[in-house]
Coordinates of C-alpha atoms in Angstrom, one line a residue:
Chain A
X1 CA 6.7 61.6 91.3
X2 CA 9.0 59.9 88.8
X3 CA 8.0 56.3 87.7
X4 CA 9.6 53.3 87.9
X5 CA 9.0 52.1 84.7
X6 CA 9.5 48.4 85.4
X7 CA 7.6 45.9 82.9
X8 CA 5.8 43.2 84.4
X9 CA 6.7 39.2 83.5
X10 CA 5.2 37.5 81.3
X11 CA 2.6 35.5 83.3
X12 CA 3.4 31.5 83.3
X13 CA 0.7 29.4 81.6
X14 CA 1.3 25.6 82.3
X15 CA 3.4 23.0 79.7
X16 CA 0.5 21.4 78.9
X17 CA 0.8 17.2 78.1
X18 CA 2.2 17.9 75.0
X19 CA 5.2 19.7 76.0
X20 CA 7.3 17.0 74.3
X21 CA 6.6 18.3 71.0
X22 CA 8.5 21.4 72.1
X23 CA 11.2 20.2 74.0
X24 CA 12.2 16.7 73.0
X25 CA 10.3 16.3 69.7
X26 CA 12.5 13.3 68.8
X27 CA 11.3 11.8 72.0
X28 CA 7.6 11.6 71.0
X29 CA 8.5 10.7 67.4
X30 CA 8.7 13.5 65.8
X31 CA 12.6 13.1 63.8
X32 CA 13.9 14.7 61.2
X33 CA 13.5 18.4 62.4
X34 CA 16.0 18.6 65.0
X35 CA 19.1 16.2 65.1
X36 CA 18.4 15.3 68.7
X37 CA 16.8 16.6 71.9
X38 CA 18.1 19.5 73.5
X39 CA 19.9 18.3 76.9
X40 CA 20.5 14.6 76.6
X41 CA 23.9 14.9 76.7
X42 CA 25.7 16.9 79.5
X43 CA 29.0 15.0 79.7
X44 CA 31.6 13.6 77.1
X45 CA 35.0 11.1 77.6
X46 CA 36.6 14.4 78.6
X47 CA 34.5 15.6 81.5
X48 CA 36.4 15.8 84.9
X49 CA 34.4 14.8 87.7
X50 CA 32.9 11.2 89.3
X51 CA 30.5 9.9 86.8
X52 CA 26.6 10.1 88.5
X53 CA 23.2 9.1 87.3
X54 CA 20.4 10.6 88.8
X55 CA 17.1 9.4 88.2
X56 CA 13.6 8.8 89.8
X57 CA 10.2 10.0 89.4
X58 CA 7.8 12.6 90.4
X59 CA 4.3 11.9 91.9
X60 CA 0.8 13.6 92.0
X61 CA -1.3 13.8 95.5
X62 CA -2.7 10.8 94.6
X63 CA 0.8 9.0 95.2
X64 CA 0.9 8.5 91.1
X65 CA 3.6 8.9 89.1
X66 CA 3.7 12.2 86.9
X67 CA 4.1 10.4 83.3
X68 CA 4.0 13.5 81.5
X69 CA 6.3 15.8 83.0
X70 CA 9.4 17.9 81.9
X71 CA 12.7 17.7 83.9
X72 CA 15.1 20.0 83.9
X73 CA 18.5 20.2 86.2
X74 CA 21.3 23.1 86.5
X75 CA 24.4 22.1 88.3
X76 CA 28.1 23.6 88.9
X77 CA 31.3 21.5 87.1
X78 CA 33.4 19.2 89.8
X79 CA 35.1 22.7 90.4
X80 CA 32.4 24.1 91.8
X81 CA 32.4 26.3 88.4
X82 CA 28.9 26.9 86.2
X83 CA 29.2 27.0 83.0
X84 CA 27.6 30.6 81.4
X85 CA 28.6 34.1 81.3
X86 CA 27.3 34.9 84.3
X87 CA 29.9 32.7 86.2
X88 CA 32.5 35.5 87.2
X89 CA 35.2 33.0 89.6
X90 CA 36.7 31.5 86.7
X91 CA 36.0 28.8 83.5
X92 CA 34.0 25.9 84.1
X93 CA 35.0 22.5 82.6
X94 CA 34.4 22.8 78.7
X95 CA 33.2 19.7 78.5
X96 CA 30.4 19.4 80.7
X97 CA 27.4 21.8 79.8
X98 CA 26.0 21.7 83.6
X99 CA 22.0 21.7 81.9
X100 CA 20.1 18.7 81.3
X101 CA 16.4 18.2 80.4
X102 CA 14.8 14.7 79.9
X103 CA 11.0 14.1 80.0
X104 CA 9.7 11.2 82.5
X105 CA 8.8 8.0 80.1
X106 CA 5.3 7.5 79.8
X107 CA 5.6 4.1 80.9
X108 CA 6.7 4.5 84.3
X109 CA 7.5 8.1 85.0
X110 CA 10.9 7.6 85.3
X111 CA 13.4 10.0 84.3
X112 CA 17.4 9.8 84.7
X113 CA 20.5 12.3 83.4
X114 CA 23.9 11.0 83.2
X115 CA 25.7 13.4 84.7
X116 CA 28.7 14.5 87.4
X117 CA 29.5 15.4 90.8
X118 CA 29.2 19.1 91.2
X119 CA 31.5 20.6 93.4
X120 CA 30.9 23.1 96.0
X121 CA 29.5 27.1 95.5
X122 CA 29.4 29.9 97.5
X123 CA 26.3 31.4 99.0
X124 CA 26.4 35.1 99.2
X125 CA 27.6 35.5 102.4
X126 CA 30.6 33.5 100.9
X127 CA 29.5 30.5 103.3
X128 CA 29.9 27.2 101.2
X129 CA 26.8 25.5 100.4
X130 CA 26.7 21.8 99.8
X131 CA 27.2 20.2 96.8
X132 CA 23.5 20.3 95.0
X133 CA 21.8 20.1 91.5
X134 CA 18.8 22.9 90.9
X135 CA 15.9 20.9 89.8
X136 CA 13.1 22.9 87.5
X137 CA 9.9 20.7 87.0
X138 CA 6.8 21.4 84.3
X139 CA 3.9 19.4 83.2
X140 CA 0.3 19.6 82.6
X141 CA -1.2 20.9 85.7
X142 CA 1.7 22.6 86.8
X143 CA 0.6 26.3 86.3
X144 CA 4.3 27.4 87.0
X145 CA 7.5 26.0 86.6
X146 CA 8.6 24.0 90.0
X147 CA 12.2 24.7 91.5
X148 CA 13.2 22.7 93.8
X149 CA 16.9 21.4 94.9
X150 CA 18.8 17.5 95.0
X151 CA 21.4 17.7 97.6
X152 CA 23.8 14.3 98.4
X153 CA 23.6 11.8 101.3
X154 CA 27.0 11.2 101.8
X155 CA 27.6 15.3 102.7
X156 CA 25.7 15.1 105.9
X157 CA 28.1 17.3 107.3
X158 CA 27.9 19.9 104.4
X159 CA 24.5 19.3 104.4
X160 CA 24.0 20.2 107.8
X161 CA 25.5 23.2 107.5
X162 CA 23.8 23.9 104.3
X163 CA 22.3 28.0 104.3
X164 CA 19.1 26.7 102.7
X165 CA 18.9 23.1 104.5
X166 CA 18.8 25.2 107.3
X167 CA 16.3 27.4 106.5
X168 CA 14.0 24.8 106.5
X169 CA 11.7 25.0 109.4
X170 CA 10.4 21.8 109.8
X171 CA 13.3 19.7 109.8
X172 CA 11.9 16.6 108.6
X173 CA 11.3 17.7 105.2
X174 CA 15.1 18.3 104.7
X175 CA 15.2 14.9 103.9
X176 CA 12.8 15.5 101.1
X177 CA 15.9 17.8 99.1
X178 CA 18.0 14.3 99.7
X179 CA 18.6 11.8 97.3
X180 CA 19.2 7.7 98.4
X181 CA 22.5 6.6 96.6
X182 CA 23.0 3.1 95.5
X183 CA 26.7 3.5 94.1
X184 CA 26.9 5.7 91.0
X185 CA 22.9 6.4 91.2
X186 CA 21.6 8.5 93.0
X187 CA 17.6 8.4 93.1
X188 CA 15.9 11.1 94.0
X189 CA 11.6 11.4 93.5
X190 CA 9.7 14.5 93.7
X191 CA 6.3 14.3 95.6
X192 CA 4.5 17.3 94.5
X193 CA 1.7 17.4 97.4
X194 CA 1.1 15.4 100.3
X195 CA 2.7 14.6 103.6
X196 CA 6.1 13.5 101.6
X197 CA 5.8 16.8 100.0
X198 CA 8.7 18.1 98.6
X199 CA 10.2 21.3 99.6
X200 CA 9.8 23.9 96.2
X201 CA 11.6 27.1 96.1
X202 CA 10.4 30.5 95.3
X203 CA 13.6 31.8 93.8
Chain B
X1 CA 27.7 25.3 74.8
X2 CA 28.0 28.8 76.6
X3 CA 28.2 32.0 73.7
X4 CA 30.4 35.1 74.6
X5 CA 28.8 38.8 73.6
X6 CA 30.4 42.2 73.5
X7 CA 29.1 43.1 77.0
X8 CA 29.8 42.8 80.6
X9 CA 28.1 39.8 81.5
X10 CA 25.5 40.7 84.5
X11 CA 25.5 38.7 87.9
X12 CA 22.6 41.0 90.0
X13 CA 20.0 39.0 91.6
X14 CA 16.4 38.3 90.1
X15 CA 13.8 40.6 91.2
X16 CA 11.6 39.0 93.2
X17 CA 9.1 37.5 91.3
X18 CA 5.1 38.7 91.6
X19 CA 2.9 35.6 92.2
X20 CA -0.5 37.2 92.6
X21 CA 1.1 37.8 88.5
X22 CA 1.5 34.7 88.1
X23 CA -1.0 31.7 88.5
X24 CA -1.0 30.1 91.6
X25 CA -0.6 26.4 91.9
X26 CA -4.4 25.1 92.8
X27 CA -6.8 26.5 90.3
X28 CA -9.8 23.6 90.2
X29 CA -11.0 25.0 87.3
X30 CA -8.2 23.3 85.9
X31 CA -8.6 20.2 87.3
X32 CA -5.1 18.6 86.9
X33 CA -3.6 21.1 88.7
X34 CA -5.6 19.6 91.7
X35 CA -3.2 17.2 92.7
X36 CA -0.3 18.2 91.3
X37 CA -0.2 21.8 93.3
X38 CA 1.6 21.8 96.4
X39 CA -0.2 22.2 99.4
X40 CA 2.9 23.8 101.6
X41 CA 4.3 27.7 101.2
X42 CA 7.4 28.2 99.2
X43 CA 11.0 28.0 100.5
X44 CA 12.2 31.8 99.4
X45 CA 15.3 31.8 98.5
X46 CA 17.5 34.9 97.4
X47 CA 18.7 33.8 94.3
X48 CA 22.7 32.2 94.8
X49 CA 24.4 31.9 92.1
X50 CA 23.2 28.6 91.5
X51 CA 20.0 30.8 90.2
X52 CA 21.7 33.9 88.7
X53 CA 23.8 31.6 86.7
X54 CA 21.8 29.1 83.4
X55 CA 22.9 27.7 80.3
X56 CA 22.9 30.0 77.0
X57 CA 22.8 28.4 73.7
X58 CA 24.9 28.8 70.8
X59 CA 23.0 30.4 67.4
X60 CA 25.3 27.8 65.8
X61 CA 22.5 25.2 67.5
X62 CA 19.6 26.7 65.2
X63 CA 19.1 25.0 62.2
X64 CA 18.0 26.8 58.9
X65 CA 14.1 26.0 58.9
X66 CA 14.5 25.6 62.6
X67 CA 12.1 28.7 63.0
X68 CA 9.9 27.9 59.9
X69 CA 7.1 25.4 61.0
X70 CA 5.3 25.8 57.5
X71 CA 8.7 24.0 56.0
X72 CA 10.5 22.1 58.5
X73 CA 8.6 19.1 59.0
X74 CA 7.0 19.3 54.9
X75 CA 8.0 16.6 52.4
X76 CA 10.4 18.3 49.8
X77 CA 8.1 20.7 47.9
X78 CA 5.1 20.7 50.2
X79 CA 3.9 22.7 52.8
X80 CA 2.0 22.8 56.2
X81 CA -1.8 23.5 55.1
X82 CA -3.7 26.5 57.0
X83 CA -3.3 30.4 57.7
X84 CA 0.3 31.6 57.1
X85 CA 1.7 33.9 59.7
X86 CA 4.9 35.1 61.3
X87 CA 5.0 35.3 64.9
X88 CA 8.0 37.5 66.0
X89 CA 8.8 40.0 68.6
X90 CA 12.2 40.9 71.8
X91 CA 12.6 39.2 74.7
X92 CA 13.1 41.9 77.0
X93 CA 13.7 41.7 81.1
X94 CA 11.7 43.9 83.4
X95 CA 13.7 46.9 83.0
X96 CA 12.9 46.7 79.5
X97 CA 16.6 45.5 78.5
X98 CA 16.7 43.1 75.8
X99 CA 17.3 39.8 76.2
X100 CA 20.4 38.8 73.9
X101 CA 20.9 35.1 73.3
X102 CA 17.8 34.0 74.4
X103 CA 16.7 30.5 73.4
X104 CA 13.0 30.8 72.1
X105 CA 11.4 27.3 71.4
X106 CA 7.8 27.1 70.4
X107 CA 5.5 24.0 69.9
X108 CA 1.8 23.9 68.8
X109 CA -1.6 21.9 67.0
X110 CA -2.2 22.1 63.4
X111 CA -4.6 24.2 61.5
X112 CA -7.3 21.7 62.6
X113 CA -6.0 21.6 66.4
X114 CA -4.7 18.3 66.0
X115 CA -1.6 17.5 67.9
X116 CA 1.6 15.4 66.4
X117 CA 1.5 13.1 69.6
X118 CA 1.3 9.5 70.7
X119 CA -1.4 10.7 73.1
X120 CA -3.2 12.8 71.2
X121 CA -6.6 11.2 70.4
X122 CA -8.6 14.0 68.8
X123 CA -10.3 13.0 65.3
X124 CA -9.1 16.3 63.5
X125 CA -6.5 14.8 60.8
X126 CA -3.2 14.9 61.7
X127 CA -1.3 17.1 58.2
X128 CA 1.3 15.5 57.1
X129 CA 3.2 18.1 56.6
X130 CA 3.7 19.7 60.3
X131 CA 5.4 19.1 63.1
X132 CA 4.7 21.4 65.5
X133 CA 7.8 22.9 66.7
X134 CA 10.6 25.2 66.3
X135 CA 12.8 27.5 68.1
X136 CA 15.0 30.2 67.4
X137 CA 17.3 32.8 69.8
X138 CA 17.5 36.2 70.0
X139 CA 20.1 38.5 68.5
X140 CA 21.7 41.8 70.4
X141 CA 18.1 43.8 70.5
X142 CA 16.3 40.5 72.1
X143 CA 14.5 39.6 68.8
X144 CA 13.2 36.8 67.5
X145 CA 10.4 35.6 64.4
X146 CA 9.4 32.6 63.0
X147 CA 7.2 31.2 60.4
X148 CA 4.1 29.0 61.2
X149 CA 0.9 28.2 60.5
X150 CA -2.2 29.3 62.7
X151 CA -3.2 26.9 65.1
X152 CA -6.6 26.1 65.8
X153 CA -9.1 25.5 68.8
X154 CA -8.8 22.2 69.8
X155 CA -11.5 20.1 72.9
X156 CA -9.7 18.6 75.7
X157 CA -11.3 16.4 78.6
X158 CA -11.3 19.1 81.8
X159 CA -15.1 20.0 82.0
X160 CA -18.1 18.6 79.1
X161 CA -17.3 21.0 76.2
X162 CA -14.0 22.7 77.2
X163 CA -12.0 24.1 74.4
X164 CA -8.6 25.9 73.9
X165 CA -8.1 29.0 71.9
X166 CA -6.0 28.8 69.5
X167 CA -2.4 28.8 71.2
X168 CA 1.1 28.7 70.3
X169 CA 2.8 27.6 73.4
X170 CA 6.6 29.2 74.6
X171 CA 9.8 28.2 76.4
X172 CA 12.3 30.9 76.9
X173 CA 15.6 30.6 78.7
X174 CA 17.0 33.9 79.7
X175 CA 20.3 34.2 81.5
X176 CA 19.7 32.5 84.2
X177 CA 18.2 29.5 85.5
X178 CA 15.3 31.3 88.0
X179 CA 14.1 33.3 84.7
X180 CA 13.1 29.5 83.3
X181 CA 9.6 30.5 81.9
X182 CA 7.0 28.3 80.1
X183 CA 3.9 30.3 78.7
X184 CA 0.9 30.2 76.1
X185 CA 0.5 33.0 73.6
X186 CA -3.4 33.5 72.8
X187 CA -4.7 35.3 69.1
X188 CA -6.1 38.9 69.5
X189 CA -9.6 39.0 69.1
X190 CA -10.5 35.0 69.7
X191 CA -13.6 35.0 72.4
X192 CA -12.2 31.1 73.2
X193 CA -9.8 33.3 75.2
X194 CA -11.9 34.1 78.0
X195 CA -14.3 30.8 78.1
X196 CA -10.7 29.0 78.8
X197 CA -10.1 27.5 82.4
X198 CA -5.9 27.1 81.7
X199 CA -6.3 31.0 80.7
X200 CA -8.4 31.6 84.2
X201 CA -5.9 30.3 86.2
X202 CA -4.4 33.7 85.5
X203 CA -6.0 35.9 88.4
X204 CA -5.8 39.4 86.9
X205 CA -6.7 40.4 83.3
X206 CA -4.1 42.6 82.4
X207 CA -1.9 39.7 82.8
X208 CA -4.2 37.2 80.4
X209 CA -4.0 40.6 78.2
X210 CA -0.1 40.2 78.3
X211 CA -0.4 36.6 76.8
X212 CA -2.6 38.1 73.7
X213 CA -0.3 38.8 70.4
X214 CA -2.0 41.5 68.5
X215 CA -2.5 41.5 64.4
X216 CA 0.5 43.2 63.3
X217 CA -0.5 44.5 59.7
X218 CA 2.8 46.6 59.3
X219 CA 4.7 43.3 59.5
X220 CA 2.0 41.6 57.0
X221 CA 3.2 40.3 53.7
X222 CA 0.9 41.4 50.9
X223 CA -0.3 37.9 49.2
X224 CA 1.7 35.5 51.4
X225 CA 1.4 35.7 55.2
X226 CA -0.1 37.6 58.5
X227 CA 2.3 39.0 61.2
X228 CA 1.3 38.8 64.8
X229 CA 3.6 40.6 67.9
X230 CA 4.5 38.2 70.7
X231 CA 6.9 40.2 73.5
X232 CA 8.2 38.2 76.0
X233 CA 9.4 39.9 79.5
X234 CA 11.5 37.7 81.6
X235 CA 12.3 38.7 85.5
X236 CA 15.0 41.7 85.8
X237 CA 18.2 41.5 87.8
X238 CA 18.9 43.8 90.9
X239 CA 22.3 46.0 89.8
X240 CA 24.6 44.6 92.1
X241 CA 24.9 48.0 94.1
X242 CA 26.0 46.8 97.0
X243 CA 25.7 43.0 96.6
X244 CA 28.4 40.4 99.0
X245 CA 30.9 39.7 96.1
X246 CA 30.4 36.4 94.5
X247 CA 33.9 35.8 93.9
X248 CA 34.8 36.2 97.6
X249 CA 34.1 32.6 98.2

């Protein structure tokens, strides 16, 4: 018989609490090397799109904040477009980069992205799914990278018709993928275990 | 921010990816992981294109010493003290295609094992000379290198007298955002390797063994540095046989 000949991935090793170092040296005082972090700015006076902040924090089993963590969030243009090569429907916004990454301040945990409104994307039946921002999550003690998804109060009907909000069998934990909005800021905290346990994706 | 290449751009699906692989979540031997593992199953999720779809980063971004460690924290005519090495190897994807454009960024301890961190609290010197961290991204055949200097072991609070191996630790973006990967590359021949409980969170050892960068002596440079060989796979994408069209929204 013939083999496949696949490779296997590279097995994930956590973050670590030094991750900073890495990923946002200028955030843990380390200047000079890189002009600024990678991912504090996803938007510029030229973006298209209502203006959003979305912040909050993430906490342990123990109901602490995580205040060591790496957040990092992929979204689609107000178009509905993403911006990278493998976006085939047309050209995102040039001026909005669609990734952000900001760690959680040490302080408090809180973390928060300037960002925009994404519009609406297909899922691969062509239904629409409801406007959303993927969410990835490391830190020390996080063996693997966490996915998980912030979807918008004010869509409850999108939301409800969501193809992944509906997959969820439980149904109280949708509101887990939810954010609270307060005007422009929308908050949205990540449990990682417990009984507000978010809901993580294997994607 | 996004970088166009000479090929057609690829929009399959991720393969699933293999979590008996990977680590799983709780692993008390590491005892952080404790509370911060979730408890419930996964929500699996054939990847959208809200998945297939990530950022890719210009080479523009790089900076000249951004891959050189040894030099791009040093004061003007000094260097990082400790065992000079190069680190280099392809990003490739489960099919063994290489990964073009891939942002590589690397962070690590000093020769001592001293971190350059608020946090840190170890009584190894910090050098005054090193940073920590760089990153560089692959060109057409998935490569990447950079300069450094060996890390070394370094004692963290998880049991009495735990140590880490020496360790350079990795971030790689592929193409799109559910091949997100954050990983530790270990030293060949270092017995730390298998006394470390962040390294046994890894159930089988052929996958610890793909986290373990061998000596390269080919790639050595006689009277100035060692070459180690660090390849990277990242999760492969389905062919789009006979996938819904994205476009047909």
């Amino acid at each position: 018989m013939q083999e496949l000949g696949y490779l296997k991935e590279t097995p994930s090793q956590t973050a670590g609490p030094y991750v900073h170092i890495g990923l946002t040296p200028n955030f843990c005082d380390i200047t000079g090397v890189y002009d600024s972090d990678l991912g504090t700015a996803m938007l510029n006076d030229k973006t298209l799109g209502e203006r959003i902040t979305v912040t909050g924090r993430i906490f342990d089993g123990a109901g602490a904040p995580v205040r060591d963590a790496v957040v990092e969030i992929w979204q689609a243009d107000s178009a509905g477009l993403y911006n990278s090569p493998s976006e085939m429907r047309g050209a995102a916004d040039p001026n909005f980069s669609g990734w952000g990454r900001c760690p959680t301040r040490a302080e408090d945990g809180v973390y928060s992205f300037e960002t925009i409104k994404p519009g609406r994307v297909p899922f691969k039946d062509g239904r629409r799914q409801a406007p959303h921002i993927s969410v990835w999550i490391v830190a020390r003690g996080i063996n693997i990278g966490l996915h998980t998804r912030m979807y918008f109060p004010e869509e409850a009907e999108a939301n409800a018709a969501d193809p992944l909000l509906s997959r969820i069998e439980h149904r109280e934990r949708v509101s887990t993928m939810i954010a609270t909005r307060d005007g422009a800021t929308c908050h949205f905290d990540v449990h990682l275990q417990g009984p507000k346990e978010s809901v993580f994706l294997d994607i | 921010m996004s970088e166009l290449f000479n090929r057609k751009p690829e929009t399959g699906a991720f393969f699933a990816r293999d979590r008996a692989w990977h680590p799983p979540a709780f692993t008390p031997g590491y005892k952080t992981s404790v509370l911060r593992s979730p408890q419930r199953a996964l929500l699996s999720l054939d990847g959208t294109i809200s998945e297939i779809t990530g950022p890719v980063f210009g080479h523009s971004m790089i900076g000249e010493l951004d891959n050189d460690l040894i030099l791009n924290y040093a004061r003007p005519g000094e260097s990082a003290i400790g065992e000079r090495i190069i680190v280099h190897g392809r990003v490739l994807d489960e099919r063994a295609k290489p990964v073009a454009g891939a942002l590589v960024e690397f962070w690590q301890a000093n020769a001592g094992g001293r971190y350059r961190h608020k946090k840190e609290t170890y009584l190894a010197a910090i050098d005054p000379n090193f940073g920590g961290c760089g990153r560089a991204i692959t060109d057409e055949e998935g490569r990447y290198h950079f300069r450094t200097i060996r890390p070394g072991a370094y004692p963290w609070p998880n049991g009495v007298n735990d140590w880490r191996p020496a360790h350079i630790h990795f971030s790689i973006f592929g193409h799109g955002f559910a091949q997100r990967l954050i990983t530790q590359m270990y030293f060949e021949g270092d017995p730390m390797i298998w006394k470390c409980p962040i390294v046994g969170t890894i159930p089988d050892k052929a996958a610890i063994e793909q986290l373990i960068a061998p000596l390269d002596w080919g790639n050595t440079i006689p009277m100035d540095s060692r070459a180690y060989k660090f390849d990277i796979v990242l999760r492969g994408r389905r062919s789009t046989m006979f996938e819904n069209r994205l476009e047909g929204n």
